[in-house]
Tab-separated table of C-alpha atoms in Angstrom:
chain	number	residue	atom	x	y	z
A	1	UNK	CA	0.000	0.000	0.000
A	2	UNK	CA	2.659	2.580	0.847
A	3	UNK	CA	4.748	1.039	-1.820
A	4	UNK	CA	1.833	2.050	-4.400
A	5	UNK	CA	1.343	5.798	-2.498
A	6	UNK	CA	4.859	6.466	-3.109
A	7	UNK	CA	4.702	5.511	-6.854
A	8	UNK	CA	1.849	7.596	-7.512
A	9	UNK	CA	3.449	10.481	-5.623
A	10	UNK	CA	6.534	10.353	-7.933
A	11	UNK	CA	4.715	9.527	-11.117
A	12	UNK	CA	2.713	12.676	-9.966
A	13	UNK	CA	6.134	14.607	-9.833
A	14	UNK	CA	7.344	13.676	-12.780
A	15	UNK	CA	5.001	14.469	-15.024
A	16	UNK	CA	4.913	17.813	-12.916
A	17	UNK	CA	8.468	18.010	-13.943
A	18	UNK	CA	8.007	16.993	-17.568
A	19	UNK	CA	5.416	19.520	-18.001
A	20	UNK	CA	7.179	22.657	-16.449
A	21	UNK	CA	10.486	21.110	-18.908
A	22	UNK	CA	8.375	21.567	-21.596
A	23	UNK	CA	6.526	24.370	-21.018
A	24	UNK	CA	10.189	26.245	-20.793
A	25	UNK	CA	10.910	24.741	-24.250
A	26	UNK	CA	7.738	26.346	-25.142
A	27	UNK	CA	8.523	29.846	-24.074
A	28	UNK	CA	11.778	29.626	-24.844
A	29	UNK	CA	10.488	28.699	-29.204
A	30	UNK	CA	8.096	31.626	-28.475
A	31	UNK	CA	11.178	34.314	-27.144
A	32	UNK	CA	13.436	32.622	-30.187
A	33	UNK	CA	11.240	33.001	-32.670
A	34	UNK	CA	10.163	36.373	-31.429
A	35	UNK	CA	13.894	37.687	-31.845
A	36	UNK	CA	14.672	35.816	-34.857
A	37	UNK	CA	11.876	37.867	-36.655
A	38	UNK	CA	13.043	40.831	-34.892
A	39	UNK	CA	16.247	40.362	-36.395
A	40	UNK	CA	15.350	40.993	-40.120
A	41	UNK	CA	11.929	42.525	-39.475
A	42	UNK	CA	12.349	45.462	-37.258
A	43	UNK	CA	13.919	48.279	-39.880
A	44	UNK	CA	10.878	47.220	-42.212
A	45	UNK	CA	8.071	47.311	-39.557
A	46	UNK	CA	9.472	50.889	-38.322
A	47	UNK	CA	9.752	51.787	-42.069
A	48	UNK	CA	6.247	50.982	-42.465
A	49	UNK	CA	4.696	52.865	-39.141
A	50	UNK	CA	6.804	56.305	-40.447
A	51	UNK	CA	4.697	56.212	-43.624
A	52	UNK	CA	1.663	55.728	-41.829
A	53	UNK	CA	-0.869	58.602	-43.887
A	54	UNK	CA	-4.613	57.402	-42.901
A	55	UNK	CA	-6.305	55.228	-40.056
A	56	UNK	CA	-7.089	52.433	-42.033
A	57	UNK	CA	-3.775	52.469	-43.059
A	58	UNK	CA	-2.334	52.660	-39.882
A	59	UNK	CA	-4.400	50.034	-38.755
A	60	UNK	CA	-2.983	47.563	-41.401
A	61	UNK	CA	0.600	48.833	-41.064
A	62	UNK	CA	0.238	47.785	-37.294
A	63	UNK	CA	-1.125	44.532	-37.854
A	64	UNK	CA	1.604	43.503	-40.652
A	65	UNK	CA	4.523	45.002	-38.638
A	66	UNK	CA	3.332	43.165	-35.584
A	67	UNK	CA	2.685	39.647	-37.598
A	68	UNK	CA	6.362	40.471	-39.010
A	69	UNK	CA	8.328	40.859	-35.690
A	70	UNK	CA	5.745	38.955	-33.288
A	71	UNK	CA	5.906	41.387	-31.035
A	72	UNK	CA	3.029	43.965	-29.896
A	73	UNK	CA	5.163	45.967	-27.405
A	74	UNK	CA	7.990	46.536	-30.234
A	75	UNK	CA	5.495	48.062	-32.626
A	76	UNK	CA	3.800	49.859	-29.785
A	77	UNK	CA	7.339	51.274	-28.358
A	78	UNK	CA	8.570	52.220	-31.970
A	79	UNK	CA	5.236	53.867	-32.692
A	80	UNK	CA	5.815	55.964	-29.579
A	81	UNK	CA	8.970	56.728	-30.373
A	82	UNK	CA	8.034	58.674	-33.067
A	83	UNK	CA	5.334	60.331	-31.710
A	84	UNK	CA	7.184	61.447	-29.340
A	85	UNK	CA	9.686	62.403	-31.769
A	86	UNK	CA	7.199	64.370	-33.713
A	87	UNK	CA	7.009	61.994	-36.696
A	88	UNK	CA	3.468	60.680	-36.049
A	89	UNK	CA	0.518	62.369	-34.514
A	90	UNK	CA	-1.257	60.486	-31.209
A	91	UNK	CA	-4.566	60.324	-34.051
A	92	UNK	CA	-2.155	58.497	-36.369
A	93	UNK	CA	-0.853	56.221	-33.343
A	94	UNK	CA	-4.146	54.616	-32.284
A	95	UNK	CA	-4.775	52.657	-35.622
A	96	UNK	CA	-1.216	51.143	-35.627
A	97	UNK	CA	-2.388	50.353	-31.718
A	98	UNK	CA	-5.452	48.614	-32.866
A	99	UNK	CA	-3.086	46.720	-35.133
A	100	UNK	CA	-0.796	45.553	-33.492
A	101	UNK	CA	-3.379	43.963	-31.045
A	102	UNK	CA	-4.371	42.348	-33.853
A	103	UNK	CA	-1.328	41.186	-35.373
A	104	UNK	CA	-0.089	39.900	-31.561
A	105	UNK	CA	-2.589	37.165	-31.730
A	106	UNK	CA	-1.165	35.096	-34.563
A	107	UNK	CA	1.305	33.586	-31.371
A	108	UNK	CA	-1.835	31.740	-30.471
A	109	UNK	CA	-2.448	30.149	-33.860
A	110	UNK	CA	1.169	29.321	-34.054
A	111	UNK	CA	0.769	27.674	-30.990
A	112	UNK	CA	-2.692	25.806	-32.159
A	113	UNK	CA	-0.409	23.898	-34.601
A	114	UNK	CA	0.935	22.004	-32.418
A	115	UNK	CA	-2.082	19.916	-32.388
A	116	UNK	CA	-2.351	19.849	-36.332
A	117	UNK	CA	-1.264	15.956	-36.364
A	118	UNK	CA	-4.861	14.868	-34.240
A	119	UNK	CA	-7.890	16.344	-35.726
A	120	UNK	CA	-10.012	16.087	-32.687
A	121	UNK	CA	-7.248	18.106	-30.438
A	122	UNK	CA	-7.115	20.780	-33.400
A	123	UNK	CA	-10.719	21.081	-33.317
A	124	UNK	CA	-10.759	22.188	-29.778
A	125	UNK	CA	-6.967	24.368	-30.057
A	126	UNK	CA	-7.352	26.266	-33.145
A	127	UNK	CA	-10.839	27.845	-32.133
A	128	UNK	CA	-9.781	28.513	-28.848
A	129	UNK	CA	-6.666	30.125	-30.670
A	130	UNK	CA	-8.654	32.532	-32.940
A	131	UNK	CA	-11.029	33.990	-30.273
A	132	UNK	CA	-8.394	36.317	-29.269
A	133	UNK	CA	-8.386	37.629	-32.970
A	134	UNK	CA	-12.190	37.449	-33.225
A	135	UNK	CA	-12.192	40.031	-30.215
A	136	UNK	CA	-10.168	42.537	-31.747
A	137	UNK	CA	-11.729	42.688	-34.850
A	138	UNK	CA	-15.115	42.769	-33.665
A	139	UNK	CA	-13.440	45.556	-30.904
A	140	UNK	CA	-11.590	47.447	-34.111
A	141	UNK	CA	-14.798	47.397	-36.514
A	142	UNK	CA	-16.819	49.530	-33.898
A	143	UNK	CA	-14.296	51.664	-32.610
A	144	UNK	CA	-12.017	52.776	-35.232
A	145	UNK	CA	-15.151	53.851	-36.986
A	146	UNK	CA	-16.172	55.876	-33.713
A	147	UNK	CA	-12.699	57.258	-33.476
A	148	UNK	CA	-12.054	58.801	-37.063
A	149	UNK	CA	-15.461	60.273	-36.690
A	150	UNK	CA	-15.438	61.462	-32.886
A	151	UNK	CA	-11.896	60.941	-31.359
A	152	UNK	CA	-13.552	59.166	-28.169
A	153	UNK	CA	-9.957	57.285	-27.338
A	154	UNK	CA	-7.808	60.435	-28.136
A	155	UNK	CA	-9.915	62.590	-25.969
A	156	UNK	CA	-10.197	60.744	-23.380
A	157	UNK	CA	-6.199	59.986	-23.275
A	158	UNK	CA	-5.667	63.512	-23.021
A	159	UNK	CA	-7.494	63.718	-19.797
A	160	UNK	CA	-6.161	61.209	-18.103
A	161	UNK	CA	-2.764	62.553	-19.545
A	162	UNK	CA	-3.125	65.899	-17.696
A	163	UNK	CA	-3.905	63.653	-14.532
A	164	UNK	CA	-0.446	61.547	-15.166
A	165	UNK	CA	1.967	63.898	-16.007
A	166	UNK	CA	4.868	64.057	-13.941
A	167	UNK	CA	3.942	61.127	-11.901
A	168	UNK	CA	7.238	58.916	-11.378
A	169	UNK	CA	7.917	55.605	-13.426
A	170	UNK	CA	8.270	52.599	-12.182
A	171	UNK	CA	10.571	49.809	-13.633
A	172	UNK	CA	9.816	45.956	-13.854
A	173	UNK	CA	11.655	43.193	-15.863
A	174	UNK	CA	10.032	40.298	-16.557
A	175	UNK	CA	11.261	36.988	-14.296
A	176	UNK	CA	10.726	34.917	-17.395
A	177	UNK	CA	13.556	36.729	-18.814
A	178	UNK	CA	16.118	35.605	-15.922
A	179	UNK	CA	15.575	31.914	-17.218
A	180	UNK	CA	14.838	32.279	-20.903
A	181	UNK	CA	16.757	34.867	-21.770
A	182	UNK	CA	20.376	33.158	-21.363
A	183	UNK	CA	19.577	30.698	-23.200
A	184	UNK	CA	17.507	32.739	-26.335
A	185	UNK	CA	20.711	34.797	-26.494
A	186	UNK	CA	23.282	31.449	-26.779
A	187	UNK	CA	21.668	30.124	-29.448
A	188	UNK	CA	20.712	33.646	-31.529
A	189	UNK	CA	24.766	33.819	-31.018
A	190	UNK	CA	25.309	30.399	-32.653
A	191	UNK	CA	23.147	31.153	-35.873
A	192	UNK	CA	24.437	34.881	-36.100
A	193	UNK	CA	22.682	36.206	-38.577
A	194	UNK	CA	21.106	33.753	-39.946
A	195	UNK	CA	17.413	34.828	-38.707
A	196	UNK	CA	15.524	31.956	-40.992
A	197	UNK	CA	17.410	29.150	-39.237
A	198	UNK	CA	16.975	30.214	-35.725
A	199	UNK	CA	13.301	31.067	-37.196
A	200	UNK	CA	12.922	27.372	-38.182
A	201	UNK	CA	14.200	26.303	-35.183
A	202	UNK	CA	11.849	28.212	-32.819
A	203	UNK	CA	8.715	27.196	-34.935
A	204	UNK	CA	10.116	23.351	-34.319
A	205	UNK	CA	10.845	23.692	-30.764
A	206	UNK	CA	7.214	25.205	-30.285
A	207	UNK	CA	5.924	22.463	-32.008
A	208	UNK	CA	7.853	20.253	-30.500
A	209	UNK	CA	7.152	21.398	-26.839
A	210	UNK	CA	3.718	21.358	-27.776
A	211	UNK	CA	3.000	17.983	-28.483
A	212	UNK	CA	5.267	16.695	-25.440
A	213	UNK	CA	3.519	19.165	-23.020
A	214	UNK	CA	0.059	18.157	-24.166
A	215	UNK	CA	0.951	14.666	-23.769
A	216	UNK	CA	2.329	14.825	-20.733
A	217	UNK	CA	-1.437	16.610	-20.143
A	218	UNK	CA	-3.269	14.025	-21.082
A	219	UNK	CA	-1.843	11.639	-18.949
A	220	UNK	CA	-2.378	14.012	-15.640
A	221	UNK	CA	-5.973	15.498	-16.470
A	222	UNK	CA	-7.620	12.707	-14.923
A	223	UNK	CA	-5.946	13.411	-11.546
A	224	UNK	CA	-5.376	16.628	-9.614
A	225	UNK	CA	-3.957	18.650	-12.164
A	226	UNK	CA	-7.159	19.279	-14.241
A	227	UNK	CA	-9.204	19.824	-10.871
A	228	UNK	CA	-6.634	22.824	-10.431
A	229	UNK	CA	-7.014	24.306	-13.636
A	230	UNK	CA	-10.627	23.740	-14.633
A	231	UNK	CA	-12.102	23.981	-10.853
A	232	UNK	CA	-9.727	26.812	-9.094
A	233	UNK	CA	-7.888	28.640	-11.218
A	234	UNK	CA	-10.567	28.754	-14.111
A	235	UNK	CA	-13.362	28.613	-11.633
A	236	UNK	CA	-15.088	31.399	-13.240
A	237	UNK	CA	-15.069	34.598	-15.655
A	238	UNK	CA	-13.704	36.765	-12.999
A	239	UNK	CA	-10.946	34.499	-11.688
A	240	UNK	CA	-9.869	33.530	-15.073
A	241	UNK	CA	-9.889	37.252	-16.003
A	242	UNK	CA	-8.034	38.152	-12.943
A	243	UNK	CA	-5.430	35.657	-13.758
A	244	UNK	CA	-5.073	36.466	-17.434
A	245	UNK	CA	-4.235	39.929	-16.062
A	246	UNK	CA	-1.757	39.432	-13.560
A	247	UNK	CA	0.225	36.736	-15.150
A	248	UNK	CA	0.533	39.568	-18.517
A	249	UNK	CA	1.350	42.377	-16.120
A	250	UNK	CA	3.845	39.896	-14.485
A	251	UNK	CA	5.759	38.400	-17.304
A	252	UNK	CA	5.079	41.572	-19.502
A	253	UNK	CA	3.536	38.883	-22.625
A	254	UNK	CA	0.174	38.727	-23.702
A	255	UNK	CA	1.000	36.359	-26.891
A	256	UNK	CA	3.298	34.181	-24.030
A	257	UNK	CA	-0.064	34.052	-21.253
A	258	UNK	CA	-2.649	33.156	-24.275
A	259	UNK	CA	-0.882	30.330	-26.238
A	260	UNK	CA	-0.214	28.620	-23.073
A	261	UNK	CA	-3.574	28.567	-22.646
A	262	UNK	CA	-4.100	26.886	-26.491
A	263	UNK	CA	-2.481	23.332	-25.569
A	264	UNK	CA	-5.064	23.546	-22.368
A	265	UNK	CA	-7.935	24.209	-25.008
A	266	UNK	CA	-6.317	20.999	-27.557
A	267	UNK	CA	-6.016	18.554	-24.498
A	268	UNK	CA	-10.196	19.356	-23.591
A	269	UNK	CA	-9.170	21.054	-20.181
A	270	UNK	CA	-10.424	24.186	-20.844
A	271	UNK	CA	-13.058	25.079	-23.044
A	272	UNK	CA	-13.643	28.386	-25.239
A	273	UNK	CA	-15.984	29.897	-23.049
A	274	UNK	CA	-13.270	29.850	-20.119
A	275	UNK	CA	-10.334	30.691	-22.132
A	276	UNK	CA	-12.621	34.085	-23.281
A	277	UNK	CA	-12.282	35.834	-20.121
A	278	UNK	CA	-8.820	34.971	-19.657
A	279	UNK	CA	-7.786	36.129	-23.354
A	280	UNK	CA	-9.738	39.408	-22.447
A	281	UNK	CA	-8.078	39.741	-18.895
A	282	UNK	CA	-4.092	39.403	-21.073
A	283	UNK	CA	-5.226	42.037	-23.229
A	284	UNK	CA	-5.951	44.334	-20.428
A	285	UNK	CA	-2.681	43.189	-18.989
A	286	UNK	CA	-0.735	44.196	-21.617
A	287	UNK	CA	-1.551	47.451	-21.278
A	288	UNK	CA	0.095	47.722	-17.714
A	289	UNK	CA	3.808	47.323	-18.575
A	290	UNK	CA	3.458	49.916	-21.597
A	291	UNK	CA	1.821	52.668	-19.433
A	292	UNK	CA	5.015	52.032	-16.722
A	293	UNK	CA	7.509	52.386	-19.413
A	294	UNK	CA	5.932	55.313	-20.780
A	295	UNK	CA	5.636	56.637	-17.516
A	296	UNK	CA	9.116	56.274	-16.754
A	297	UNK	CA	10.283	58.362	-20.245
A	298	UNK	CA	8.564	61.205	-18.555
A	299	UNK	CA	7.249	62.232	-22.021
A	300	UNK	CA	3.344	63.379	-22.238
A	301	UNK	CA	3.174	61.951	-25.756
A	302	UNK	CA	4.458	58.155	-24.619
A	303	UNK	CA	2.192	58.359	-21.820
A	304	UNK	CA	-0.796	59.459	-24.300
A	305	UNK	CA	0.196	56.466	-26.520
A	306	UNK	CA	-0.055	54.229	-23.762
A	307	UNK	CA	-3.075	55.578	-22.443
A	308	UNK	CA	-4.671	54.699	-25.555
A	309	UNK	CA	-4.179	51.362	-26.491
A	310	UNK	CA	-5.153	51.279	-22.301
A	311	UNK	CA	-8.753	52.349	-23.643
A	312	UNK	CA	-9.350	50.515	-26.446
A	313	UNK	CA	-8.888	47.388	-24.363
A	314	UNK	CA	-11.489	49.040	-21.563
A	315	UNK	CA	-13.697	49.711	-24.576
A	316	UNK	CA	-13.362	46.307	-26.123
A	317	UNK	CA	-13.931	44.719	-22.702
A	318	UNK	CA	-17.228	46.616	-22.117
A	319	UNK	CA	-18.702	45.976	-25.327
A	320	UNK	CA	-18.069	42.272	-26.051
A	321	UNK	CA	-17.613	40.373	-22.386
A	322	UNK	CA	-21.710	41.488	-22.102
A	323	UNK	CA	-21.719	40.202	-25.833
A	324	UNK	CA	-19.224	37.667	-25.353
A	325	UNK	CA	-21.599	35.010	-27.276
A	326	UNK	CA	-21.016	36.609	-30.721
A	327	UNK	CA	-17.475	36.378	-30.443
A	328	UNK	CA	-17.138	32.800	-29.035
A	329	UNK	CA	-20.036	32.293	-31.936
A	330	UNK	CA	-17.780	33.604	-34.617
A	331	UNK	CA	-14.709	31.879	-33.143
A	332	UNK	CA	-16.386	28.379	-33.369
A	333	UNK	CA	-18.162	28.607	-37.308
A	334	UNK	CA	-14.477	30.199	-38.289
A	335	UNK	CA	-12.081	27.504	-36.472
A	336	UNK	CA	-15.166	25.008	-37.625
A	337	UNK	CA	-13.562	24.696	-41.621
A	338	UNK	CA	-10.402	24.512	-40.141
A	339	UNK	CA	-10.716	21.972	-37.559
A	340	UNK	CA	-12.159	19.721	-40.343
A	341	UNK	CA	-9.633	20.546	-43.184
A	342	UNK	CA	-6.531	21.275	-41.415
A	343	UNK	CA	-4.720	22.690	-44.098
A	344	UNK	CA	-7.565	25.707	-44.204
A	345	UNK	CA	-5.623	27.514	-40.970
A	346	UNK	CA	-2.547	28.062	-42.932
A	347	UNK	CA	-4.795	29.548	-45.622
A	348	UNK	CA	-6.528	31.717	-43.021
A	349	UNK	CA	-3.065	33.060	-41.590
A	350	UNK	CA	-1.679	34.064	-44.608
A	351	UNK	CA	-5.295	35.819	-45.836
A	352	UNK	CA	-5.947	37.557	-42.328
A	353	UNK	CA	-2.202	38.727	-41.484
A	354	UNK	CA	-0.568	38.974	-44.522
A	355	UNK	CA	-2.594	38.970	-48.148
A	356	UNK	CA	-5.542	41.425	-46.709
A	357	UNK	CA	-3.226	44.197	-44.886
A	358	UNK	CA	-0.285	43.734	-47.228
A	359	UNK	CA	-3.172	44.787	-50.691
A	360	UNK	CA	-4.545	47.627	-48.760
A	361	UNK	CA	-0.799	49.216	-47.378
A	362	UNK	CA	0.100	48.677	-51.434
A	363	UNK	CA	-3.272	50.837	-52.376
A	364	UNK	CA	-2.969	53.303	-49.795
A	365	UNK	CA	0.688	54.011	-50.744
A	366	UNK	CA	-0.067	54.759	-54.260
């Protein structure tokens, strides 16, 4: 009897172990591939935001820089760079913001992939995966309209600007960046410049981490594991929201704190309906680290920036958590075609973040 106890205990362990191993390899793809497309996409994405003429323009520019160099907070930081260097107006800002938020979510899909191999897994990931986008557009198609015509997030920034300004900084690094970081930088040192083979080599290690971790999943959701997930930490909207929050605020990553939740979605842990408040409480997270930063540059335009893409979350929030059946609707008939034909979500990342905002940046350029 003991004898049996103590081999559950360390089975229990292990795959405790195994999981946290491969959730770092996760994390660690993610922050690779992140820098890899850095590495030859950053002087293109910050050419793109300086020629930034119209808000429907800026809106694409924001969503194809941020697809480019997977990173939300590095088109957000270069975009208020130059408004605070007096090449872009704050009006001009907020449609690169709206964007970006956009563009941040195709971490998520990347992550869905991992479960492309078992249809019934990809079914549940890949819908899970797009409700993040789902939100934004549904949040971008009722407020850029609003703000072209009536300036509601501009005005409102200013306010809360007048309220802010020269309140002191404060500085926070991320903790996931004491462990990942080291090792990110190692290997970005062994392929040099060679951005499409570390590239390659993140997307294989996140596909790779994905499959162990949601095996490794599997085999624990029938014991304690899933009750902590699905009956504490997922309990409801608000706790799920709460934690989407404060784990983005902490480790400064929306696209890191909503693709972990993906291989929770592919393994039938979670459903879409929990991961919805959690997605929404990340995006609202997000916005925490920027307004610190911007706080700590002292300058009124950075904080007016931040302030900003602050709002639109607030505003997205308030509109479609009430609502939150149309998105979780739209989320399930899109990832539907998908999760049936698998080769379909390739088609819809390459329509969504790169064929639809690369045509209209080519017409609005001419």
């Amino acid at each position: 009897m003991a004898s049996e106890k103590y081999s559950k205990t360390l089975k229990v362990l292990l795959n405790t172990f195994l999981a946290l191993l491969y959730l770092y390899l996760f994390l660690l793809g993610i922050e690779l591939l992140g820098s890899s497309l850095k590495g030859f996409g950053i002087n293109f994405a910050s050419a793109l935001i300086r020629t930034t003429s119209n808000p429907l323009m800026g809106l694409f520019i924001g969503l194809f820089a941020t697809t480019i160099i997977q990173s939300s907070s590095v088109t957000t930081s270069i975009t208020v760079g130059f408004v605070a260097g007096g090449t872009l107006t704050v009006a001009n800002a907020i449609p690169i913001i709206m964007g970006a938020n956009i563009g941040t979510t195709i971490t998520n899909i990347i992550a869905s992939l991992g479960h492309f191999s078992v249809e019934r897994e990809f079914n549940r990931a890949f819908p899970a995966a797009i409700v993040h986008d789902i939100f934004n557009l549904l949040s971008v198609l009722i407020l850029l309209p609003l703000e072209i015509l009536f300036h509601p997030i501009e005005r409102i920034s200013g306010f809360f600007t007048d309220l802010l300004w020269g309140k002191g900084g404060v500085t926070f690094n991320s903790p996931l960046d004491i462990v990942i970081d080291p090792v990110s930088h190692k290997i970005m040192s062994f392929t040099g410049e060679h951005y499409t083979l570390s590239a390659l080599l993140a997307f294989f290690l996140v596909l790779l981490a994905i499959t162990l971790f949601v095996g490794t999943l599997r085999k624990a959701s029938a014991g304690k594991f899933e009750t902590l997930i699905d009956q504490f930490l997922f309990r409801n909207a608000l706790t799920a929201g709460i934690l989407g929050l404060s784990l983005t605020a902490f480790v400064q990553s929306s696209s890191v704190v909503t693709s972990v939740a993906v291989p929770l979605a592919g393994a039938g842990i979670l459903s879409i309906e929990q991961i919805y408040p959690y997605t929404l409480g990340a995006n609202l997270g997000t916005t925490v680290t920027t307004i610190l930063a911007a706080l700590v540059t002292g300058n009124v335009n950075a904080i007016r920036v931040a302030l900003c893409h602050s709002i639109f979350n607030v505003f997205g929030i308030t509109i479609w958590y009430p609502l939150r059946k149309i998105p979780i609707f739209f989320a399930k008939k899109v990832g539907y075609l998908p999760g049936r034909k698998r080769f379909l979500a390739f088609i819809y990342i390459i329509i969504i973040f790169i064929v639809i905002p690369g045509i209209f940046i080519l017409l609005f350029r001419r």
